[in-house]
Amino acid sequence: MQEPIEFYFDFISPYAYLATTRIDQLAAAHGRKVRWRPVLLVTLFQAMGNQPAPLVPLKWRYVQHDLERSARAAGIPYRLPPGFPKLMVDPGRAMLWIEEHYGSDKAAAFARNSMKAYFADGVDIDDKDVLAGIAAALGVEREALLAGMADSAIKARFKQASEQAMELGVCGVPFVIADGEPFWGNDRFDQLEAWLAGQRQAA
Amino acid sequence: MQEPIEFYFDFISPYAYLATTRIDQLAAAHGRKVRWRPVLLVTLFQAMGNQPAPLVPLKWRYVQHDLERSARAAGIPYRLPPGFPKLMVDPGRAMLWIEEHYGSDKAAAFARNSMKAYFADGVDIDDKDVLAGIAAALGVEREALLAGMADSAIKARFKQASEQAMELGVCGVPFVIADGEPFWGNDRFDQLEAWLAGQRQAA
């Protein structure tokens, strides 16, 4: 049994959202599982001294157009949510708590459904009650999750997650590490797929 | 006869180099010509307040790996040139002068050959004599080009080129504008191709 591939994302990233609609099937086609790892992109940007795209008008105009075109080309429902962008701290904390108490498959489902609610349906997921509702639909106990999001150990773990990701070379999202090999961006999924196909042959 | 597609690049960009090996054939397959437009990426970065990748260690480690893997996957000879990066002012000026006096096809050939010399063969093209040699092999008069690179009107035009590109939305390289539609990066060449195919059907 091979190690899961590592999938780094931020709930705030539209490009990561596009990736969430494909990553599990892509891995499964090569007999692999996915470990979903939430990070805070802003922590990465601060460490690198770079600006997030929404704060750079010239880049942001292009990126908005590119996101719509890329989603359309892939047949993925997408629209920029009202009030975008927001710092997505609670979704990450909620996910880590769910992973700890319900396992990584449930945590991944929570992340996938939350991203879809935000980027396809315009639901504001920067809201503890909304997140608890999405989790409850997956069988997660609502009150325990609400308490878990406020737990200092969970808060610390989510804060450390971005630091640990950077130590492994993660410089943006979506970012996949498969058997030590790094792939940044949806536009590297073809190369990721070739890698997984090669590894499978070698396995 | 449709307008040429616009191909923005900087002689310093390895990703733009990868694009130079494909852009003309891609356009020709859809009955289109390419207008090659040199810019200075550093001017774009300064305007956007972002750092070039080589100055961001976390990103630069990934980018070097990604370039090698992408070149290998596409079968393009590539190695990071010694002394990389350098501010590539003379190649841009030379290209604009060649375009003015010998036409855009000769200018594109000069750019393509210069990029290949730099990124495939490790030739230092930040050198007027080297550039004059590459141009001379294409039938360009060496002494006239050397004088042209130092001409104040050419210098001013190359300086303005980056400003004009940004006014059209160019936020990085390689960047293609086809019939007003923007495509940033080698990883959008699939979408560019789909666009050109659609335009051709509509023509």
PDB file of C-alpha atoms in Angstrom, chain B:
ATOM      1  CA  MET B   1      -7.002  38.064 -43.141  1.00  0.00           C
ATOM      2  CA  GLN B   2      -7.149  38.004 -39.343  1.00  0.00           C
ATOM      3  CA  GLU B   3      -4.858  40.090 -37.153  1.00  0.00           C
ATOM      4  CA  PRO B   4      -1.714  38.343 -35.877  1.00  0.00           C
ATOM      5  CA  ILE B   5      -1.873  37.024 -32.347  1.00  0.00           C
ATOM      6  CA  GLU B   6       0.295  38.990 -29.921  1.00  0.00           C
ATOM      7  CA  PHE B   7       3.012  37.071 -28.058  1.00  0.00           C
ATOM      8  CA  TYR B   8       4.573  38.931 -25.106  1.00  0.00           C
ATOM      9  CA  PHE B   9       7.831  37.628 -23.680  1.00  0.00           C
ATOM     10  CA  ASP B  10      11.020  38.658 -21.894  1.00  0.00           C
ATOM     11  CA  PHE B  11      14.383  37.266 -23.018  1.00  0.00           C
ATOM     12  CA  ILE B  12      15.058  36.549 -19.347  1.00  0.00           C
ATOM     13  CA  SER B  13      12.105  34.194 -18.816  1.00  0.00           C
ATOM     14  CA  PRO B  14      12.678  30.418 -19.007  1.00  0.00           C
ATOM     15  CA  TYR B  15       8.907  29.850 -19.225  1.00  0.00           C
ATOM     16  CA  ALA B  16       8.786  32.283 -22.155  1.00  0.00           C
ATOM     17  CA  TYR B  17      11.632  30.317 -23.762  1.00  0.00           C
ATOM     18  CA  LEU B  18       9.551  27.137 -23.584  1.00  0.00           C
ATOM     19  CA  ALA B  19       6.730  29.062 -25.278  1.00  0.00           C
ATOM     20  CA  THR B  20       9.014  30.321 -28.071  1.00  0.00           C
ATOM     21  CA  THR B  21       9.523  26.740 -29.208  1.00  0.00           C
ATOM     22  CA  ARG B  22       5.775  26.258 -29.825  1.00  0.00           C
ATOM     23  CA  ILE B  23       3.944  29.523 -30.441  1.00  0.00           C
ATOM     24  CA  ASP B  24       4.517  29.893 -34.203  1.00  0.00           C
ATOM     25  CA  GLN B  25       3.530  26.321 -35.076  1.00  0.00           C
ATOM     26  CA  LEU B  26       0.489  26.533 -32.805  1.00  0.00           C
ATOM     27  CA  ALA B  27      -0.689  29.723 -34.525  1.00  0.00           C
ATOM     28  CA  ALA B  28       0.145  28.456 -38.032  1.00  0.00           C
ATOM     29  CA  ALA B  29      -1.969  25.339 -37.452  1.00  0.00           C
ATOM     30  CA  HIS B  30      -4.923  27.717 -37.255  1.00  0.00           C
ATOM     31  CA  GLY B  31      -3.865  29.935 -40.150  1.00  0.00           C
ATOM     32  CA  ARG B  32      -2.582  32.712 -37.906  1.00  0.00           C
ATOM     33  CA  LYS B  33       0.631  34.725 -37.710  1.00  0.00           C
ATOM     34  CA  VAL B  34       2.377  35.751 -34.487  1.00  0.00           C
ATOM     35  CA  ARG B  35       3.582  39.218 -33.555  1.00  0.00           C
ATOM     36  CA  TRP B  36       6.450  38.816 -31.052  1.00  0.00           C
ATOM     37  CA  ARG B  37       6.573  41.604 -28.477  1.00  0.00           C
ATOM     38  CA  PRO B  38       9.513  41.859 -26.063  1.00  0.00           C
ATOM     39  CA  VAL B  39       8.891  43.409 -22.646  1.00  0.00           C
ATOM     40  CA  LEU B  40      10.844  43.772 -19.409  1.00  0.00           C
ATOM     41  CA  LEU B  41       9.281  41.542 -16.772  1.00  0.00           C
ATOM     42  CA  VAL B  42      10.957  43.540 -14.017  1.00  0.00           C
ATOM     43  CA  THR B  43       8.887  46.581 -15.038  1.00  0.00           C
ATOM     44  CA  LEU B  44       5.709  44.502 -14.615  1.00  0.00           C
ATOM     45  CA  PHE B  45       6.850  43.172 -11.236  1.00  0.00           C
ATOM     46  CA  GLN B  46       7.701  46.673 -10.021  1.00  0.00           C
ATOM     47  CA  ALA B  47       4.280  47.947 -11.059  1.00  0.00           C
ATOM     48  CA  MET B  48       2.575  45.045  -9.273  1.00  0.00           C
ATOM     49  CA  GLY B  49       4.745  45.142  -6.131  1.00  0.00           C
ATOM     50  CA  ASN B  50       5.708  41.492  -6.544  1.00  0.00           C
ATOM     51  CA  GLN B  51       9.074  39.788  -6.456  1.00  0.00           C
ATOM     52  CA  PRO B  52      10.579  37.831  -9.354  1.00  0.00           C
ATOM     53  CA  ALA B  53      10.707  34.103  -8.536  1.00  0.00           C
ATOM     54  CA  PRO B  54      14.527  33.895  -8.313  1.00  0.00           C
ATOM     55  CA  LEU B  55      14.382  36.326  -5.361  1.00  0.00           C
ATOM     56  CA  VAL B  56      11.884  34.162  -3.432  1.00  0.00           C
ATOM     57  CA  PRO B  57      13.791  31.046  -2.260  1.00  0.00           C
ATOM     58  CA  LEU B  58      10.699  28.955  -1.461  1.00  0.00           C
ATOM     59  CA  LYS B  59       9.190  29.596  -4.893  1.00  0.00           C
ATOM     60  CA  TRP B  60      12.482  29.470  -6.777  1.00  0.00           C
ATOM     61  CA  ARG B  61      13.290  25.950  -5.576  1.00  0.00           C
ATOM     62  CA  TYR B  62       9.979  24.737  -6.969  1.00  0.00           C
ATOM     63  CA  VAL B  63      10.217  26.753 -10.186  1.00  0.00           C
ATOM     64  CA  GLN B  64      13.651  25.358 -11.084  1.00  0.00           C
ATOM     65  CA  HIS B  65      12.358  21.827 -10.627  1.00  0.00           C
ATOM     66  CA  ASP B  66       9.179  22.600 -12.552  1.00  0.00           C
ATOM     67  CA  LEU B  67      11.094  24.108 -15.479  1.00  0.00           C
ATOM     68  CA  GLU B  68      13.306  21.058 -15.830  1.00  0.00           C
ATOM     69  CA  ARG B  69      10.360  18.678 -15.600  1.00  0.00           C
ATOM     70  CA  SER B  70       8.244  20.720 -18.028  1.00  0.00           C
ATOM     71  CA  ALA B  71      11.060  20.987 -20.579  1.00  0.00           C
ATOM     72  CA  ARG B  72      11.737  17.255 -20.310  1.00  0.00           C
ATOM     73  CA  ALA B  73       8.034  16.405 -20.710  1.00  0.00           C
ATOM     74  CA  ALA B  74       7.859  18.528 -23.877  1.00  0.00           C
ATOM     75  CA  GLY B  75      11.203  17.339 -25.245  1.00  0.00           C
ATOM     76  CA  ILE B  76      12.688  20.852 -25.223  1.00  0.00           C
ATOM     77  CA  PRO B  77      16.432  21.209 -24.552  1.00  0.00           C
ATOM     78  CA  TYR B  78      16.833  23.415 -21.480  1.00  0.00           C
ATOM     79  CA  ARG B  79      19.256  24.272 -18.738  1.00  0.00           C
ATOM     80  CA  LEU B  80      19.382  27.283 -16.453  1.00  0.00           C
ATOM     81  CA  PRO B  81      22.116  29.504 -17.968  1.00  0.00           C
ATOM     82  CA  PRO B  82      25.215  30.378 -15.923  1.00  0.00           C
ATOM     83  CA  GLY B  83      24.818  33.711 -14.144  1.00  0.00           C
ATOM     84  CA  PHE B  84      21.010  33.617 -14.396  1.00  0.00           C
ATOM     85  CA  PRO B  85      19.138  35.955 -14.038  1.00  0.00           C
ATOM     86  CA  LYS B  86      20.327  39.033 -15.920  1.00  0.00           C
ATOM     87  CA  LEU B  87      18.370  42.102 -16.956  1.00  0.00           C
ATOM     88  CA  MET B  88      17.891  41.535 -20.695  1.00  0.00           C
ATOM     89  CA  VAL B  89      17.810  45.034 -22.157  1.00  0.00           C
ATOM     90  CA  ASP B  90      20.024  44.721 -25.245  1.00  0.00           C
ATOM     91  CA  PRO B  91      18.208  41.696 -26.730  1.00  0.00           C
ATOM     92  CA  GLY B  92      14.900  43.586 -26.610  1.00  0.00           C
ATOM     93  CA  ARG B  93      16.395  46.700 -28.160  1.00  0.00           C
ATOM     94  CA  ALA B  94      18.109  44.628 -30.859  1.00  0.00           C
ATOM     95  CA  MET B  95      14.867  42.877 -31.677  1.00  0.00           C
ATOM     96  CA  LEU B  96      12.917  46.119 -32.070  1.00  0.00           C
ATOM     97  CA  TRP B  97      15.635  47.526 -34.329  1.00  0.00           C
ATOM     98  CA  ILE B  98      15.635  44.376 -36.484  1.00  0.00           C
ATOM     99  CA  GLU B  99      11.849  44.499 -36.719  1.00  0.00           C
ATOM    100  CA  GLU B 100      11.993  48.111 -37.927  1.00  0.00           C
ATOM    101  CA  HIS B 101      14.622  47.438 -40.571  1.00  0.00           C
ATOM    102  CA  TYR B 102      14.095  43.809 -41.596  1.00  0.00           C
ATOM    103  CA  GLY B 103      10.468  43.091 -40.670  1.00  0.00           C
ATOM    104  CA  SER B 104       8.753  41.084 -37.956  1.00  0.00           C
ATOM    105  CA  ASP B 105       9.558  37.598 -39.318  1.00  0.00           C
ATOM    106  CA  LYS B 106      13.296  38.296 -39.094  1.00  0.00           C
ATOM    107  CA  ALA B 107      12.834  39.847 -35.651  1.00  0.00           C
ATOM    108  CA  ALA B 108      10.965  36.754 -34.425  1.00  0.00           C
ATOM    109  CA  ALA B 109      13.701  34.474 -35.810  1.00  0.00           C
ATOM    110  CA  PHE B 110      16.289  36.572 -33.995  1.00  0.00           C
ATOM    111  CA  ALA B 111      14.353  36.274 -30.731  1.00  0.00           C
ATOM    112  CA  ARG B 112      13.820  32.526 -31.148  1.00  0.00           C
ATOM    113  CA  ASN B 113      17.498  31.894 -31.930  1.00  0.00           C
ATOM    114  CA  SER B 114      18.669  34.130 -29.079  1.00  0.00           C
ATOM    115  CA  MET B 115      16.416  32.377 -26.546  1.00  0.00           C
ATOM    116  CA  LYS B 116      17.622  28.997 -27.762  1.00  0.00           C
ATOM    117  CA  ALA B 117      21.269  30.096 -27.520  1.00  0.00           C
ATOM    118  CA  TYR B 118      20.683  31.276 -23.955  1.00  0.00           C
ATOM    119  CA  PHE B 119      18.466  28.531 -22.516  1.00  0.00           C
ATOM    120  CA  ALA B 120      19.568  25.499 -24.535  1.00  0.00           C
ATOM    121  CA  ASP B 121      23.234  26.239 -25.209  1.00  0.00           C
ATOM    122  CA  GLY B 122      24.241  28.470 -22.269  1.00  0.00           C
ATOM    123  CA  VAL B 123      25.417  31.328 -24.506  1.00  0.00           C
ATOM    124  CA  ASP B 124      25.447  34.664 -22.659  1.00  0.00           C
ATOM    125  CA  ILE B 125      23.155  36.856 -24.772  1.00  0.00           C
ATOM    126  CA  ASP B 126      23.590  39.862 -22.470  1.00  0.00           C
ATOM    127  CA  ASP B 127      26.401  40.850 -24.824  1.00  0.00           C
ATOM    128  CA  LYS B 128      26.068  43.129 -27.852  1.00  0.00           C
ATOM    129  CA  ASP B 129      28.628  41.234 -29.946  1.00  0.00           C
ATOM    130  CA  VAL B 130      26.946  37.895 -29.303  1.00  0.00           C
ATOM    131  CA  LEU B 131      23.597  39.404 -30.311  1.00  0.00           C
ATOM    132  CA  ALA B 132      25.114  40.932 -33.443  1.00  0.00           C
ATOM    133  CA  GLY B 133      26.522  37.514 -34.330  1.00  0.00           C
ATOM    134  CA  ILE B 134      23.148  35.794 -33.934  1.00  0.00           C
ATOM    135  CA  ALA B 135      21.567  38.522 -36.073  1.00  0.00           C
ATOM    136  CA  ALA B 136      24.328  38.393 -38.704  1.00  0.00           C
ATOM    137  CA  ALA B 137      23.626  34.684 -39.197  1.00  0.00           C
ATOM    138  CA  LEU B 138      20.127  35.788 -40.262  1.00  0.00           C
ATOM    139  CA  GLY B 139      21.485  38.325 -42.764  1.00  0.00           C
ATOM    140  CA  VAL B 140      21.300  41.391 -40.515  1.00  0.00           C
ATOM    141  CA  GLU B 141      24.060  43.944 -40.985  1.00  0.00           C
ATOM    142  CA  ARG B 142      26.203  43.707 -37.871  1.00  0.00           C
ATOM    143  CA  GLU B 143      27.501  47.282 -37.562  1.00  0.00           C
ATOM    144  CA  ALA B 144      24.121  48.844 -38.221  1.00  0.00           C
ATOM    145  CA  LEU B 145      22.568  46.678 -35.488  1.00  0.00           C
ATOM    146  CA  LEU B 146      25.281  47.601 -32.991  1.00  0.00           C
ATOM    147  CA  ALA B 147      24.540  51.269 -33.666  1.00  0.00           C
ATOM    148  CA  GLY B 148      20.800  50.588 -33.531  1.00  0.00           C
ATOM    149  CA  MET B 149      20.951  49.062 -30.030  1.00  0.00           C
ATOM    150  CA  ALA B 150      22.462  52.330 -28.781  1.00  0.00           C
ATOM    151  CA  ASP B 151      19.923  54.546 -30.577  1.00  0.00           C
ATOM    152  CA  SER B 152      17.894  56.652 -28.170  1.00  0.00           C
ATOM    153  CA  ALA B 153      14.657  56.221 -30.126  1.00  0.00           C
ATOM    154  CA  ILE B 154      14.981  52.412 -29.932  1.00  0.00           C
ATOM    155  CA  LYS B 155      15.788  52.622 -26.216  1.00  0.00           C
ATOM    156  CA  ALA B 156      12.685  54.718 -25.633  1.00  0.00           C
ATOM    157  CA  ARG B 157      10.496  52.370 -27.661  1.00  0.00           C
ATOM    158  CA  PHE B 158      11.639  49.325 -25.695  1.00  0.00           C
ATOM    159  CA  LYS B 159      11.022  51.167 -22.446  1.00  0.00           C
ATOM    160  CA  GLN B 160       7.495  52.071 -23.566  1.00  0.00           C
ATOM    161  CA  ALA B 161       6.779  48.505 -24.706  1.00  0.00           C
ATOM    162  CA  SER B 162       6.308  47.231 -21.141  1.00  0.00           C
ATOM    163  CA  GLU B 163       4.006  50.120 -20.216  1.00  0.00           C
ATOM    164  CA  GLN B 164       1.896  49.563 -23.311  1.00  0.00           C
ATOM    165  CA  ALA B 165       1.688  45.833 -22.589  1.00  0.00           C
ATOM    166  CA  MET B 166       0.406  46.499 -19.068  1.00  0.00           C
ATOM    167  CA  GLU B 167      -2.226  48.850 -20.471  1.00  0.00           C
ATOM    168  CA  LEU B 168      -3.477  45.853 -22.484  1.00  0.00           C
ATOM    169  CA  GLY B 169      -3.589  43.673 -19.350  1.00  0.00           C
ATOM    170  CA  VAL B 170      -0.282  41.841 -19.676  1.00  0.00           C
ATOM    171  CA  CYS B 171       0.643  40.779 -16.118  1.00  0.00           C
ATOM    172  CA  GLY B 172       3.390  38.226 -16.800  1.00  0.00           C
ATOM    173  CA  VAL B 173       5.120  36.248 -19.568  1.00  0.00           C
ATOM    174  CA  PRO B 174       4.619  34.335 -21.725  1.00  0.00           C
ATOM    175  CA  PHE B 175       1.362  36.146 -22.425  1.00  0.00           C
ATOM    176  CA  VAL B 176      -0.720  35.845 -25.590  1.00  0.00           C
ATOM    177  CA  ILE B 177      -3.548  38.102 -26.714  1.00  0.00           C
ATOM    178  CA  ALA B 178      -5.622  36.610 -29.523  1.00  0.00           C
ATOM    179  CA  ASP B 179      -8.549  38.665 -30.836  1.00  0.00           C
ATOM    180  CA  GLY B 180      -8.608  40.483 -27.492  1.00  0.00           C
ATOM    181  CA  GLU B 181      -8.652  37.266 -25.433  1.00  0.00           C
ATOM    182  CA  PRO B 182      -5.763  36.997 -22.896  1.00  0.00           C
ATOM    183  CA  PHE B 183      -3.785  33.820 -22.127  1.00  0.00           C
ATOM    184  CA  TRP B 184      -1.040  33.834 -19.476  1.00  0.00           C
ATOM    185  CA  GLY B 185       1.463  31.004 -19.312  1.00  0.00           C
ATOM    186  CA  ASN B 186       2.445  27.918 -21.262  1.00  0.00           C
ATOM    187  CA  ASP B 187      -0.220  26.121 -19.246  1.00  0.00           C
ATOM    188  CA  ARG B 188      -2.915  28.088 -21.092  1.00  0.00           C
ATOM    189  CA  PHE B 189      -1.780  27.026 -24.566  1.00  0.00           C
ATOM    190  CA  ASP B 190      -4.493  24.343 -24.602  1.00  0.00           C
ATOM    191  CA  GLN B 191      -7.116  27.016 -24.039  1.00  0.00           C
ATOM    192  CA  LEU B 192      -5.419  29.269 -26.611  1.00  0.00           C
ATOM    193  CA  GLU B 193      -5.557  26.443 -29.123  1.00  0.00           C
ATOM    194  CA  ALA B 194      -9.262  25.873 -28.400  1.00  0.00           C
ATOM    195  CA  TRP B 195      -9.848  29.600 -28.859  1.00  0.00           C
ATOM    196  CA  LEU B 196      -8.018  29.688 -32.186  1.00  0.00           C
ATOM    197  CA  ALA B 197      -9.902  26.609 -33.381  1.00  0.00           C
ATOM    198  CA  GLY B 198     -13.200  28.293 -32.501  1.00  0.00           C
ATOM    199  CA  GLN B 199     -12.246  31.540 -34.203  1.00  0.00           C
ATOM    200  CA  ARG B 200     -11.239  29.642 -37.300  1.00  0.00           C
ATOM    201  CA  GLN B 201     -14.600  27.914 -37.454  1.00  0.00           C
ATOM    202  CA  ALA B 202     -16.263  31.299 -37.068  1.00  0.00           C
ATOM    203  CA  ALA B 203     -14.106  32.930 -39.785  1.00  0.00           C
TER     204      ALA B 203
END
